[in-house]
Amino acid sequence: MDRIRIRGGSPLKGSIAVGGAKNAALPLMTASLLTDETLTLVNLPDLADIQTLTRLLERHGVGIAVDAPASAATGRVVSLRAREITDVTAPYDLVRKMRASVLVLGPLVARCGQARVSLPGGCAIGARPVDLHIKGLEQMGARIELDGGYINAAAPDGLRGAHIVFPMVSVGATENLLMAASLARGETVLVNAAREPEVGDLARCLVAMGAEIDGIGTDTLRIQGKERLHGAVHRVISDRIETGTYAMAAAITGGSLEILGGDLDQIQAVEKVLGAAGVVFERTERGFSVARANGLHGVDVMTEPFPGFPTDLQAQMMALMCVAQGAAMITETIFENRFMHVPELARMGANITIHGASALVRGTPRLTGAPVMATDLRASVSLVLAGLAAEGETEINRVYHLDRGYERLEEKLAACGAEIERIKGSE
Ligand code: EPZ
């Protein structure tokens, strides 16, 4: 297994380009199941999770081709065509690798009237049930049985529109039902829908494919189902989590970066919190610049559904607060087990105590390098940030987590002055 070695202490200087959003790209790819025509996605990132979903979609019968490799102007262009669905089963070995695979459920039932999708099971950050996806499809007329670890869904006469009120905000359930509703009979209303930019991106792509959706960007989505959808060309939005991660990399090293393609409008809550901590942002023609003004100050943060502070930046924020002056209370409200980075940061000299869903971080003047590892993507990248700021050498194991969500991470950081390298390994 590969490792990443960092010698910390160099302030980052230069520019970093952010890619297409992983969490927008995954549902967009599954939207290709809704039509027998070609869906072309521009700016599709090249990540391990995208490859996993490619394998699953190919199993369902989707033909997938890279039309153009990444260029500065477009990112990768990939076309997907589900002329015919040849298999409606999403097997355990692929779904357990990546929970987002469950996003094939809504499109498959809507298009084929049946689907058999493995239940994803829990993961490192929490139990993460999919009950809201299932209940929503049942309200739309699907018969669902759980059998042998699989969700068996049937709607032989097609799905029908329904009025669905989510008891809590779920990005995945909103996306699954949005896609299903696009091919259902009549009107579907999704109330308390997720407002994450990735949901809006999916909705705009569906509209380009012929769907009729009102309320995009709000918590109430109104969808008029269509008998069929058609092909489209759609550009994937930029990755706000990658954007926020690199902004924090500039801040934690006391450097300054221009984030090319970064969209401050997507990370307003993050900009506000970082601003209070002493980080300065300025819009530029190509994105924005970010630098640490003087010292860093501790600020309290609570994760919330969009437009609140994203859970996917909580671990990175915690790494930053480890070297701030004063204390920061970081509260995680979305996932029940998303503090796996805490003991690893502590091994690097951080002073953090967990009280239920909150972590109290008392800033220390310096972190020291250590061998560390983490069990999820964002926890792993928070250790990279800590390593960039630490004295001495940090070695991060289980790099495959990073490869799921950050394209060419070490290359991008090294180009800005970080002493970082990947060590190929076999163990
Ligand atoms: C999406 O996951 C993202 N993944 C996650 O990104 C992100 O952390 C999360 O949204 C929250 O923003 C993708 O977009 C592929 P949810 P998702 O359904 O859709 C509970 C990353 O690092 N819930 O909004 O799975 C659930 O347990 C990641 O890139 C139910 O109880 O998240 C959680 O506590 C990881 N029942 C909360 O809702 C359900 O049926 C929010 O989950 C569904 C969810």
PDB file of C-alpha atoms in Angstrom, residues 4-5 35 38 71 78 116 180 187-188 236-237 248 260 284 292 360-361 376 379 385:
ATOM      1  CA  ILE A   4       2.649   9.730   1.748  1.00  0.00           C
ATOM      2  CA  ARG A   5       5.663  11.298   3.399  1.00  0.00           C
ATOM      3  CA  THR A  35     -32.204   7.536 -20.714  1.00  0.00           C
ATOM      4  CA  THR A  38     -25.895   9.720 -24.407  1.00  0.00           C
ATOM      5  CA  SER A  71      -7.220  19.937 -20.083  1.00  0.00           C
ATOM      6  CA  VAL A  78     -16.761  11.379 -20.471  1.00  0.00           C
ATOM      7  CA  ARG A 116     -31.821  -5.340  -6.711  1.00  0.00           C
ATOM      8  CA  ALA A 180     -36.828   8.535  -9.719  1.00  0.00           C
ATOM      9  CA  GLU A 187     -46.028  15.359  -9.790  1.00  0.00           C
ATOM     10  CA  THR A 188     -43.617  14.635  -6.948  1.00  0.00           C
ATOM     11  CA  VAL A 236     -19.819  19.190 -13.374  1.00  0.00           C
ATOM     12  CA  ILE A 237     -19.475  22.003 -10.784  1.00  0.00           C
ATOM     13  CA  MET A 248      -7.062  25.549   4.854  1.00  0.00           C
ATOM     14  CA  LEU A 260      -8.105  28.328  -9.543  1.00  0.00           C
ATOM     15  CA  THR A 284      -9.634  36.917  -8.471  1.00  0.00           C
ATOM     16  CA  ARG A 292      -3.229  33.943   6.622  1.00  0.00           C
ATOM     17  CA  LEU A 360     -12.596  20.907  22.378  1.00  0.00           C
ATOM     18  CA  VAL A 361      -9.369  21.842  20.624  1.00  0.00           C
ATOM     19  CA  ASP A 376     -11.841   7.793   5.872  1.00  0.00           C
ATOM     20  CA  ALA A 379      -9.832  12.343   8.172  1.00  0.00           C
ATOM     21  CA  LEU A 385      -2.743  19.322   6.517  1.00  0.00           C
TER      22      LEU A 385
END
